XYZ file of C-alpha atoms in Angstrom:
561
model
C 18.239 1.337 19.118
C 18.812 4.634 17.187
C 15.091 5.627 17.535
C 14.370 4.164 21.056
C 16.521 6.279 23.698
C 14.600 6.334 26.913
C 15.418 9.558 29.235
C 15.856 8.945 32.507
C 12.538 8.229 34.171
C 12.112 9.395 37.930
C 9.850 6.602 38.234
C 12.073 4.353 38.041
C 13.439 5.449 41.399
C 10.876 4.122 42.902
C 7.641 5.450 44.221
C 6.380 8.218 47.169
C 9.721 10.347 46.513
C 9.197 13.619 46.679
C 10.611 15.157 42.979
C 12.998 18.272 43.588
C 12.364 21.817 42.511
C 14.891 21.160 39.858
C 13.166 17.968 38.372
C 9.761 19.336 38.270
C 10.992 22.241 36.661
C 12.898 19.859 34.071
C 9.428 18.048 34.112
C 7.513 21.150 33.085
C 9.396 22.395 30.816
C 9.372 18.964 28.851
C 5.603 19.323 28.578
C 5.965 23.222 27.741
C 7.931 22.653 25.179
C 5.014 20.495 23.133
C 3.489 24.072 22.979
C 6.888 25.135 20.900
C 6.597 23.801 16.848
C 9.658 25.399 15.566
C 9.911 23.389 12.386
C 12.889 22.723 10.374
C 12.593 23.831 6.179
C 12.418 20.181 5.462
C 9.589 19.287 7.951
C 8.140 22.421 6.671
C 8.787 21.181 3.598
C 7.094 17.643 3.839
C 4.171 19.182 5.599
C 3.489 21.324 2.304
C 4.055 18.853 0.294
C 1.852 16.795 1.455
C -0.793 18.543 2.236
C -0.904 20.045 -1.886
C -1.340 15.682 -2.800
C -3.946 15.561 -0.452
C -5.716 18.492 -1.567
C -5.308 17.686 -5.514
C -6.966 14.414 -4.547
C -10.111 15.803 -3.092
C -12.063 14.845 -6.597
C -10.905 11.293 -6.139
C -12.626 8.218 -5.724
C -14.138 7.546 -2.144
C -16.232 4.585 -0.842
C -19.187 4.187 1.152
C -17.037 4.600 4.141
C -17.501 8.363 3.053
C -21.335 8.189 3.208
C -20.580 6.103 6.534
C -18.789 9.744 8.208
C -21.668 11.866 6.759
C -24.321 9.713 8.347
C -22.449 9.735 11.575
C -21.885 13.485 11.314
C -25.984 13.563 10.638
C -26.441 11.164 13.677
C -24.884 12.929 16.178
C -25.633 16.341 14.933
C -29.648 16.097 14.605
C -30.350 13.396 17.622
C -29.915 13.219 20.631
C -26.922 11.069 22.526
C -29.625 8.578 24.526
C -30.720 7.891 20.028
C -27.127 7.528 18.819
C -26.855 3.685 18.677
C -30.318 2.853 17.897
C -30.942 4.997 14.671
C -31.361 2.934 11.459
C -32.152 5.438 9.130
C -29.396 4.285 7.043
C -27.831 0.872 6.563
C -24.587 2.655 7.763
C -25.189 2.519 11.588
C -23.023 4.074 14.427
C -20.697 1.111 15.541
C -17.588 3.056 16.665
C -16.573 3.565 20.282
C -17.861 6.863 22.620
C -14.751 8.689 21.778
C -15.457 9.024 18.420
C -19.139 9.511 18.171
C -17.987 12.389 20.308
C -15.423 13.442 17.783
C -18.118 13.150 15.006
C -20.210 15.643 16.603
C -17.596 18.175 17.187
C -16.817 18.064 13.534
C -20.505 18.296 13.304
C -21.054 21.611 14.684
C -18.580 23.305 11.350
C -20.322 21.063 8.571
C -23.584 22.417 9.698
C -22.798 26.383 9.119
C -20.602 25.164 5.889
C -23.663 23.676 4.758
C -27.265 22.567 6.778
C -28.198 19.140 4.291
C -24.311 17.874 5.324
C -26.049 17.457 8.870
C -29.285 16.500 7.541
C -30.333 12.397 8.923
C -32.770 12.146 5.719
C -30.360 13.717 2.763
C -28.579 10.141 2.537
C -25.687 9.615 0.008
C -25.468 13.497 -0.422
C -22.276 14.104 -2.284
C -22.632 18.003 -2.911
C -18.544 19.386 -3.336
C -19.436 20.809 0.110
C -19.569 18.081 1.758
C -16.827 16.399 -0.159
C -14.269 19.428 0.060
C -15.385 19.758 4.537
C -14.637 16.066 5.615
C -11.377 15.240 2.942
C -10.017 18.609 4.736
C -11.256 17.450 8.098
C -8.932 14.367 7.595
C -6.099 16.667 6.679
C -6.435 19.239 9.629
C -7.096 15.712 12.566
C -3.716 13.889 10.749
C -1.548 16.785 12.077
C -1.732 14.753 15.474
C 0.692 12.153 13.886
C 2.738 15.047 12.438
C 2.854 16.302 15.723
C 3.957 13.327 17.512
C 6.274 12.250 15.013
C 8.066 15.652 14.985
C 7.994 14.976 18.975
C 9.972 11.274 17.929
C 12.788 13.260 16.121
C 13.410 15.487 18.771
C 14.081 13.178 21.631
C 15.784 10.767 19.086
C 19.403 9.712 19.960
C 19.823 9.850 15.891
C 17.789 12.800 14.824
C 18.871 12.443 11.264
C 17.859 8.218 11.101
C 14.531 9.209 12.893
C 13.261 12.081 10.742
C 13.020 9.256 7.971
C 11.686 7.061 9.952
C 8.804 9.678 11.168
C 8.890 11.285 7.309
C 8.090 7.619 6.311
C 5.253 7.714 8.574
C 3.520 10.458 8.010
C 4.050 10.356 4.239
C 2.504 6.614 4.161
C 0.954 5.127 1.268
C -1.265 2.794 3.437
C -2.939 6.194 5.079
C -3.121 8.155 1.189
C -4.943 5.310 0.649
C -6.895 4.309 3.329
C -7.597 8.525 4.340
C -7.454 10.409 1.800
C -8.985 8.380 -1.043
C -10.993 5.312 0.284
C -11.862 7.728 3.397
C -11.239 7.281 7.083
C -9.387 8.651 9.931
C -6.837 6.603 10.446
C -3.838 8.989 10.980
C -5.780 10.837 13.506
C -6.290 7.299 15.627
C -2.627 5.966 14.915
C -1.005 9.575 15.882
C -2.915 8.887 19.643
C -1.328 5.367 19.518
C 2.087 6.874 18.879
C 1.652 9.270 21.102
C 0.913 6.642 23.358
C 4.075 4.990 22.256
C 5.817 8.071 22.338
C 5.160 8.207 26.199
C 6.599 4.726 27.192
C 9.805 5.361 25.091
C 10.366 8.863 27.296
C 9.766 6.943 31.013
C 5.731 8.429 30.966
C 4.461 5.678 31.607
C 1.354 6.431 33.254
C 0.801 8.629 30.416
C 0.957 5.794 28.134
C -1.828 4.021 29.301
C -4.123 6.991 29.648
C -3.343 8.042 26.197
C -4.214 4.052 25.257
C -7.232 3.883 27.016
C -8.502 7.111 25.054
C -7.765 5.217 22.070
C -9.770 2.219 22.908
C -12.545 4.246 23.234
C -11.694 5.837 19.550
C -12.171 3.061 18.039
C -12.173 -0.612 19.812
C -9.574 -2.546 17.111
C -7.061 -1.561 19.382
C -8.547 -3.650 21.495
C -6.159 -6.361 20.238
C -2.739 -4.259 21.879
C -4.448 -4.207 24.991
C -2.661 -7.337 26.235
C 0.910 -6.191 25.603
C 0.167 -2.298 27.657
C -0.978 -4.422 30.344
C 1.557 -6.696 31.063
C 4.317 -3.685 30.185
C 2.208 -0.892 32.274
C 2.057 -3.311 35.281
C 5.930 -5.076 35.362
C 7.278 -2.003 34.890
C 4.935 0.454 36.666
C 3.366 -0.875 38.818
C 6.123 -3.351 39.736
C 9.671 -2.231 41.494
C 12.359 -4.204 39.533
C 12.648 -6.563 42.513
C 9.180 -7.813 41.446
C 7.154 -6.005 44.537
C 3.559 -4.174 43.791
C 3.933 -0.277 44.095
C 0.679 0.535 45.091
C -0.112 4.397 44.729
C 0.859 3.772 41.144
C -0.892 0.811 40.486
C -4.520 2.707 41.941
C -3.391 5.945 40.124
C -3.040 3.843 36.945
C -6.143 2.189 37.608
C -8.344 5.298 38.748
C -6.519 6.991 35.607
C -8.377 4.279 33.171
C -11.303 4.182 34.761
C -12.055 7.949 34.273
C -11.511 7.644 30.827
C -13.487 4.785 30.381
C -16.402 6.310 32.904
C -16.313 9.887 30.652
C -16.224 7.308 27.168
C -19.416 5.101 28.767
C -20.589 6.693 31.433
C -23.859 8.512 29.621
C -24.551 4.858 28.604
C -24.625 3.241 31.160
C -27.036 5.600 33.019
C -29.447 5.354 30.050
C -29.116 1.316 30.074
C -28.081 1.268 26.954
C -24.162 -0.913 27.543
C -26.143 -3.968 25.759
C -27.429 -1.889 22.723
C -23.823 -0.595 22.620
C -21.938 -3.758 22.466
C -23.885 -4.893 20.176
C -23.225 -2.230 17.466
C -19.510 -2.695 18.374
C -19.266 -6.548 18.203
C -21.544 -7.700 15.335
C -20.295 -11.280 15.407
C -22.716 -12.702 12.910
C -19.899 -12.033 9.832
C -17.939 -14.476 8.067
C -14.112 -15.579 8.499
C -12.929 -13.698 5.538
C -13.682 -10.238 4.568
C -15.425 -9.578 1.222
C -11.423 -9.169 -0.031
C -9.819 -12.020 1.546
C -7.556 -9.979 3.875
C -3.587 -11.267 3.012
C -3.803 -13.761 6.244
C -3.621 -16.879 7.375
C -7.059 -17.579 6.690
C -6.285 -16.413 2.995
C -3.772 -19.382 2.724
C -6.423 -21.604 4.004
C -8.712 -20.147 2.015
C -6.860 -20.647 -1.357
C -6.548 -24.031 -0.658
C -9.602 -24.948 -0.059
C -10.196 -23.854 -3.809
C -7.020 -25.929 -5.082
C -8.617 -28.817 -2.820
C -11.747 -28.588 -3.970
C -10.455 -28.858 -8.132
C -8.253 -31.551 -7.051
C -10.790 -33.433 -5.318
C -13.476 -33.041 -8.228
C -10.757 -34.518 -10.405
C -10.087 -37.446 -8.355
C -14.075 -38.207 -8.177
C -14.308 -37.898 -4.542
C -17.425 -35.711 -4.955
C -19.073 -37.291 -2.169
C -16.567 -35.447 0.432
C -17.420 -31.860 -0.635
C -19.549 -29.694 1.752
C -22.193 -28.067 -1.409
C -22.523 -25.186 -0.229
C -19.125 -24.077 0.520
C -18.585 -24.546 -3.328
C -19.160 -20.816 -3.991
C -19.260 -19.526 -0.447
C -15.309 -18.578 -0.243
C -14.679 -17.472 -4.174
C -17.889 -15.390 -3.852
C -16.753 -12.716 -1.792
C -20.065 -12.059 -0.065
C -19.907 -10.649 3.428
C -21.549 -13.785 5.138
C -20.460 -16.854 6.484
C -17.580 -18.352 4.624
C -17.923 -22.465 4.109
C -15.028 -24.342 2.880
C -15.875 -27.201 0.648
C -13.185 -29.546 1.333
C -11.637 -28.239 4.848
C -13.631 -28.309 7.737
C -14.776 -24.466 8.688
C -13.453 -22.321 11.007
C -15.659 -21.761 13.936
C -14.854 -17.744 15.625
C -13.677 -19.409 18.958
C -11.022 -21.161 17.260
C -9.730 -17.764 15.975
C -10.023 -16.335 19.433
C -8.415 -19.128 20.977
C -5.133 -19.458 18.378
C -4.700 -15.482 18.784
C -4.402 -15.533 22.440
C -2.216 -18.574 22.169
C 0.052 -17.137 20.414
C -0.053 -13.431 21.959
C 0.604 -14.992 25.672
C 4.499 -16.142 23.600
C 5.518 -13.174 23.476
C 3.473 -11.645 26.337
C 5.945 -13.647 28.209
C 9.010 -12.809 26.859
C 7.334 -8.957 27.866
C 6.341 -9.978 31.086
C 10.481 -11.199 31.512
C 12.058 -8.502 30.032
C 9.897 -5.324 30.348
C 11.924 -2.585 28.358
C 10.623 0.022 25.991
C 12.547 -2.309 22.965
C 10.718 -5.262 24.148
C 7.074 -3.217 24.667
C 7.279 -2.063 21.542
C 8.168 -5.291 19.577
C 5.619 -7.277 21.396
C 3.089 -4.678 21.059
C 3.905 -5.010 16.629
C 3.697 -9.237 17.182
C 0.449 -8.814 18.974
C -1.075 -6.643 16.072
C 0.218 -8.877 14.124
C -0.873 -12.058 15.609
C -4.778 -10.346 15.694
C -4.280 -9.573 11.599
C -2.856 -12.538 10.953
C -5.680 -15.273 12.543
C -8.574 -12.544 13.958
C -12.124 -13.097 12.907
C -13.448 -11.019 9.664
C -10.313 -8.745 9.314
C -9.984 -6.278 7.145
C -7.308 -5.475 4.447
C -7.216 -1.840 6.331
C -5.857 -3.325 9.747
C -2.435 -3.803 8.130
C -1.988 -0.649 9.309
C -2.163 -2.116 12.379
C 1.076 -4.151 11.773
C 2.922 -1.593 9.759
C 2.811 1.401 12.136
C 4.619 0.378 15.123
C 6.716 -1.943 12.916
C 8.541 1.120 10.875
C 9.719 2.315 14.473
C 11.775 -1.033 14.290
C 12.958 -0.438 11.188
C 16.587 0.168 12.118
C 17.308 -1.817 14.945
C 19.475 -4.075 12.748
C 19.441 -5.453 9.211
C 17.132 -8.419 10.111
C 14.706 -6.003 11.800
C 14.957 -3.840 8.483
C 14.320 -6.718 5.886
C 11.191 -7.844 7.949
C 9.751 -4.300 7.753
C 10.631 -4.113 3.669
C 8.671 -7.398 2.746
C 5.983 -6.736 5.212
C 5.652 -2.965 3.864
C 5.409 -4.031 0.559
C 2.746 -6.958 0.792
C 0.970 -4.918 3.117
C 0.879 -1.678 0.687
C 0.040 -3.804 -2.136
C -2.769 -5.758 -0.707
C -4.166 -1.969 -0.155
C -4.725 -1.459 -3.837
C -7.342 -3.381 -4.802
C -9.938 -0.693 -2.422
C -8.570 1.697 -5.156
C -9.926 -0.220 -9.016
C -10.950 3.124 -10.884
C -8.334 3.967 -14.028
C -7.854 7.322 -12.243
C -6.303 6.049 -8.683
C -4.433 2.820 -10.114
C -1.139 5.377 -11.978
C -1.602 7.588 -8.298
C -1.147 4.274 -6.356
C 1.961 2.574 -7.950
C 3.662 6.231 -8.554
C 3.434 7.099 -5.058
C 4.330 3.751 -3.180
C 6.956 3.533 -5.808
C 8.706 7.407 -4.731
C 8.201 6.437 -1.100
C 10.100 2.925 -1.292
C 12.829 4.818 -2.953
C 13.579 7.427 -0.059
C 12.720 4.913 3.035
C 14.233 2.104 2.155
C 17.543 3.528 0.179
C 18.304 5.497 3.606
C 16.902 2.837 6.049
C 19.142 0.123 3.931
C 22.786 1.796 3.956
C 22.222 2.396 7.558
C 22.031 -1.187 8.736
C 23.300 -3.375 5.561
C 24.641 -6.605 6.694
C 26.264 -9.274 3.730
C 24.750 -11.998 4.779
C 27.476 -14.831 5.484
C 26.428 -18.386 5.836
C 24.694 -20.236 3.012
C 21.274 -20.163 4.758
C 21.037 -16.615 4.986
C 21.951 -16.083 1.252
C 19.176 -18.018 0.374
C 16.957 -16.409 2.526
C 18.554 -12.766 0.994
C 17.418 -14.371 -2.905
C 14.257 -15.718 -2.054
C 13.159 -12.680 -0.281
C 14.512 -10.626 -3.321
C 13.056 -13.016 -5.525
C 10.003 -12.247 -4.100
C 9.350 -8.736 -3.547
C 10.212 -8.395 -7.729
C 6.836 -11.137 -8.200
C 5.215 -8.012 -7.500
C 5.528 -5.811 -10.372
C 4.796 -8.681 -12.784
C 1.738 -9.311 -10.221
C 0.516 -5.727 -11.242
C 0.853 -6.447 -14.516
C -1.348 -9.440 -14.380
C -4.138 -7.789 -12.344
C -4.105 -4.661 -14.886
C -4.192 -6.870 -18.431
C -5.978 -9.832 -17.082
C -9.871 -8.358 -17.121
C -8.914 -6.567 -20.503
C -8.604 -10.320 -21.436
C -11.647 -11.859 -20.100
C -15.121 -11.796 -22.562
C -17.101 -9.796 -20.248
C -16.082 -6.742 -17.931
C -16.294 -7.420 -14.464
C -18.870 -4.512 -13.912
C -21.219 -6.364 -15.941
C -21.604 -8.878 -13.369
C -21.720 -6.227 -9.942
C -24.575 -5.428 -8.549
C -24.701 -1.621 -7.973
C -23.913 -1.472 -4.360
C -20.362 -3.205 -5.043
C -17.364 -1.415 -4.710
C -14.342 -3.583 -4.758
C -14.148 -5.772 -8.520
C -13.806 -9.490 -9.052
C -15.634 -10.544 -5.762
C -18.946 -9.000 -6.522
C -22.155 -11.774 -6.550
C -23.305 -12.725 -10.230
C -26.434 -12.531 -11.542
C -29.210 -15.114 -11.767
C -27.399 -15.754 -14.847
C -26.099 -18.757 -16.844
C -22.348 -19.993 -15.967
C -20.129 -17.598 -17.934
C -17.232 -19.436 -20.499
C -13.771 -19.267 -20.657
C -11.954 -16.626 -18.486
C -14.694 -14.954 -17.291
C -15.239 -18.009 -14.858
C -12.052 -16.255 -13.655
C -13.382 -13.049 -12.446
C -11.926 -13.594 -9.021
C -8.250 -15.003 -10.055
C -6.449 -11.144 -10.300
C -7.976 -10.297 -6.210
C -7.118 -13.942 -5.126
C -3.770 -13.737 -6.274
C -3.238 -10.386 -4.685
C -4.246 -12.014 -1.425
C -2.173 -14.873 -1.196
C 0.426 -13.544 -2.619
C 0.579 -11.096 0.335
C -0.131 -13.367 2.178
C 2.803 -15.332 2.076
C 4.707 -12.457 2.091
C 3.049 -11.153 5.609
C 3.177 -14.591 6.863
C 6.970 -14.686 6.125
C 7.625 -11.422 8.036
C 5.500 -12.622 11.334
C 7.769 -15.325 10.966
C 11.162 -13.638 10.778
C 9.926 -11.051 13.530
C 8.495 -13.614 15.761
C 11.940 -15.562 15.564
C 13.989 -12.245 15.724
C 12.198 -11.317 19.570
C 12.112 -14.781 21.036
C 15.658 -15.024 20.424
C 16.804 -12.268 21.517
């Protein structure tokens, strides 16, 4: 694969050897040389760049996740650690991981001498420029980790030239302008640890890997769901000789090497008593299926046709079969418990239980054939598998799919057209966080310049004609599909200039995303205005399918291989 080559790993030769002078001197100077950033123009150049759109979009729009970071800075700057995950002063409670309540009050320290009411518990929803201008450039200055890494992925690339687009492709992603530097979060900072991680098992550093993993976890705990995937790969093939025997020096130094982290992540709380308290901030279970934006799923599907059920059923007069009060539960978008009407609900164990299901597939084919290709493409299904039937996902943990997935990009023209439909659904089912005039030309402009330069490059260097008749069709309809999305945009932008009443007449003030906000105590609205939900809906399931398909194709692509 032109941006997997593995150096030669001493561990592989087995365990208890004493290295020689000459390979720990190799071994030192490959960590020394992290130290050395000599940039070429054009990395120089796509830093710059970059960084000048993420400063011009400092005025932007931001959501509550915003006041969410502010309240956290507050938290951890003005109370004490043993307070941390019991303070309710705001609605917008602590529920991230150690690590990054850690990381919150590091950043704290700055925003307090920038300005003292940034800091302050009580000053809620403060949106002074100074606070504004400090955490947008906070995101910019804690992304450089995934510029750093990625440079890192050119260098040791067998194809330097085919992996600088790949990690230029990366780092210039839509789904992280987005996600980080409009709707606000710090999502390149988390996914440059989880390359980094990745980084490590494609250069033979293994043990490395799983440190660097088990820092993440304790970043933020929706990582949780590649856990699975660095065990099985972490213990076949280091903690295993290739004969199948246990190696065990590295499988305690592995183990003693997790537990630190997770003792210096927990450790404070579980001498104050507080691992209950804890858990529950992390794992607030009492949500619904569906986000308040259906996230482009499997439950999506299912969710849509519960709708089309439900009309049909009305129709046919078989009222008597239709569960009341999932009538409105699932075209609301509320943030509690979605009820179908027609199909019978979806309890959380069943999600748990169809995600591990289909995780231990391809677990398997890991466990049989533990190579860096292999980790890496079972670590994508995995993510995948948790996005595509977890338990209230979000629209945001795409990301979690299309990271790892872009470092498959090239492996052949199959892998190539699975990464192009699942970039675009996933990008587009991004764009509905963004519904002010200001971010919707932003949006489509950039995706638009950054499909042109990945893909054109990414496509000439593993084109295939397809061949047989059922791989034409499969060439049209996927074609076919990916251009239903620019008349898709045009239906989402014209269709509420078309509807009687605007859809902010409807939202309360506390709702951000349109279409899915609750109505009024209010008499049913007429015509298209019933509609208010159609433009998000389609968006969905129209991703959907298009994220379904690409599980599909990449499922089938590993098993067989």
């Amino acid at each position: 694969m032109a941006n997997s080559r593995i150096p030669e790993d001493p561990e592989e030769k087995g365990s208890g050897v004493k290295k020689s002078t000459g390979e720990a001197s190799s071994k030192a100077s490959s960590y020394s040389a992290w130290l050395k950033w000599d940039l070429t123009s054009s990395e120089w150049d796509i830093l710059i760049l970059s960084t000048c759109v993420k400063l011009l979009l400092f005025p932007s729009y931001r959501s509550t996740d915003f006041e969410v970071h502010r309240n956290w800075l507050a938290i951890t700057h003005s109370l004490p650690v043993s307070q941390w995950y019991y303070d309710t002063t705001s609605e917008w409670t602590l529920d991230y991981p150690p690590f990054f309540a850690y990381f919150e009050k590091l950043l704290s320290i700055p925003a307090a001498l920038i300005d003292s009411r940034i800091v302050d518990i009580n000053n809620l929803n403060y949106d002074a420029w100074s606070v504004i201008a400090y955490q947008r450039t906070t995101v910019i200055l804690t992304e450089l980790v995934l510029g750093a890494v990625l440079v890192k992925f050119i260098r040791g690339s067998a194809e330097p030239s085919i992996q600088r687009v790949i990690s230029a492709s990366l780092f210039l992603h839509p789904g992280f302008l987005i996600v980080d530097h409009i709707h606000f979060q710090y999502n390149g900072f988390m996914y440059g640890i989880l390359l980094w991680s990745i980084l490590m098992a494609r250069d033979g550093k293994k043990l490395a890997s799983g440190v660097l993993f088990a820092v993440l976890l304790n970043f933020k705990h929706i990582y949780m769901y590649l856990a699975p995937p660095y065990f099985i790969y972490l213990l076949r093939a280091f903690c295993m000789s290739p004969s199948g025997e246990v190696l065990p020096v590295r499988f305690i130094s592995l183990a003693n090497a997790v537990i630190a982290v997770f003792v210096l992540s927990l450790g404070p709380f579980i001498l104050m008593g507080q691992l209950p308290q804890l858990a529950s901030r992390l794992f607030p279970f009492k949500r619904g299926l569906n986000h308040a934006y259906w996230a482009p799923n499997a439950w999506a599907l299912v969710t849509a046709a519960d709708r089309v059920l439900l009309r049909y059923v009305k129709r046919a007069g078989f009222d008597y079969s239709v569960n009341t009060s999932g009538v409105a539960s699932t075209s609301r978008g509320l943030v509690g418990d979605t009820v179908f009407a027609v199909i019978p609900n979806v309890q959380p164990s069943f999600t748990f239980i169809i995600t591990i299901a289909f995780q231990a597939i391809f677990l398997i084919k890991l466990w049989r054939t533990p190579t860096y290709k292999s980790f890496l493409t079972s670590l994508t299904l995995c993510g995948y598998v948790s996005f595509m039937f977890g338990w209230h996902v979000h629209e945001k943990a795409v990301l979690l799919v299309l990271v790892p997935l872009t470092l498959l990009a090239v492996e052949s023209h199959a892998y190539f057209r699975t990464f192009m439909v699942a970039s675009c659904a996933g990008i587009f089912s991004l764009f509905p966080l963004l519904f002010t005039p200001a971010e919707t030309f932003v949006k489509i402009l950039y995706s638009l310049i950054w499909a042109y330069f990945v893909f054109r490059p990414l496509n000439r260097r593993v084109y295939w004609f397809p061949t047989t008749v059922p791989l034409v069709m499969i060439d049209f309809a996927e074609k076919a599909y990916l251009a239903g999305f620019p008349l898709l945009q045009l239906f989402v932008t014209l269709f509420p200039i078309l509807t009687k009443h605007s859809n902010t007449a409807h939202a309360s003030p506390a709702c951000e995303i349109p279409f899915v906000c609750p109505e009024p105590e209010t008499p049913a609205s007429s015509g298209l205005s019933e509609l208010e939900f159609l433009p998000l809906m389609l968006t969905s399931v129209y991703c959907a399918v298009g994220l379904v398909w690409a599980f599909l194709r990449l499922s089938y692509l590993y098993l067989r291989e």
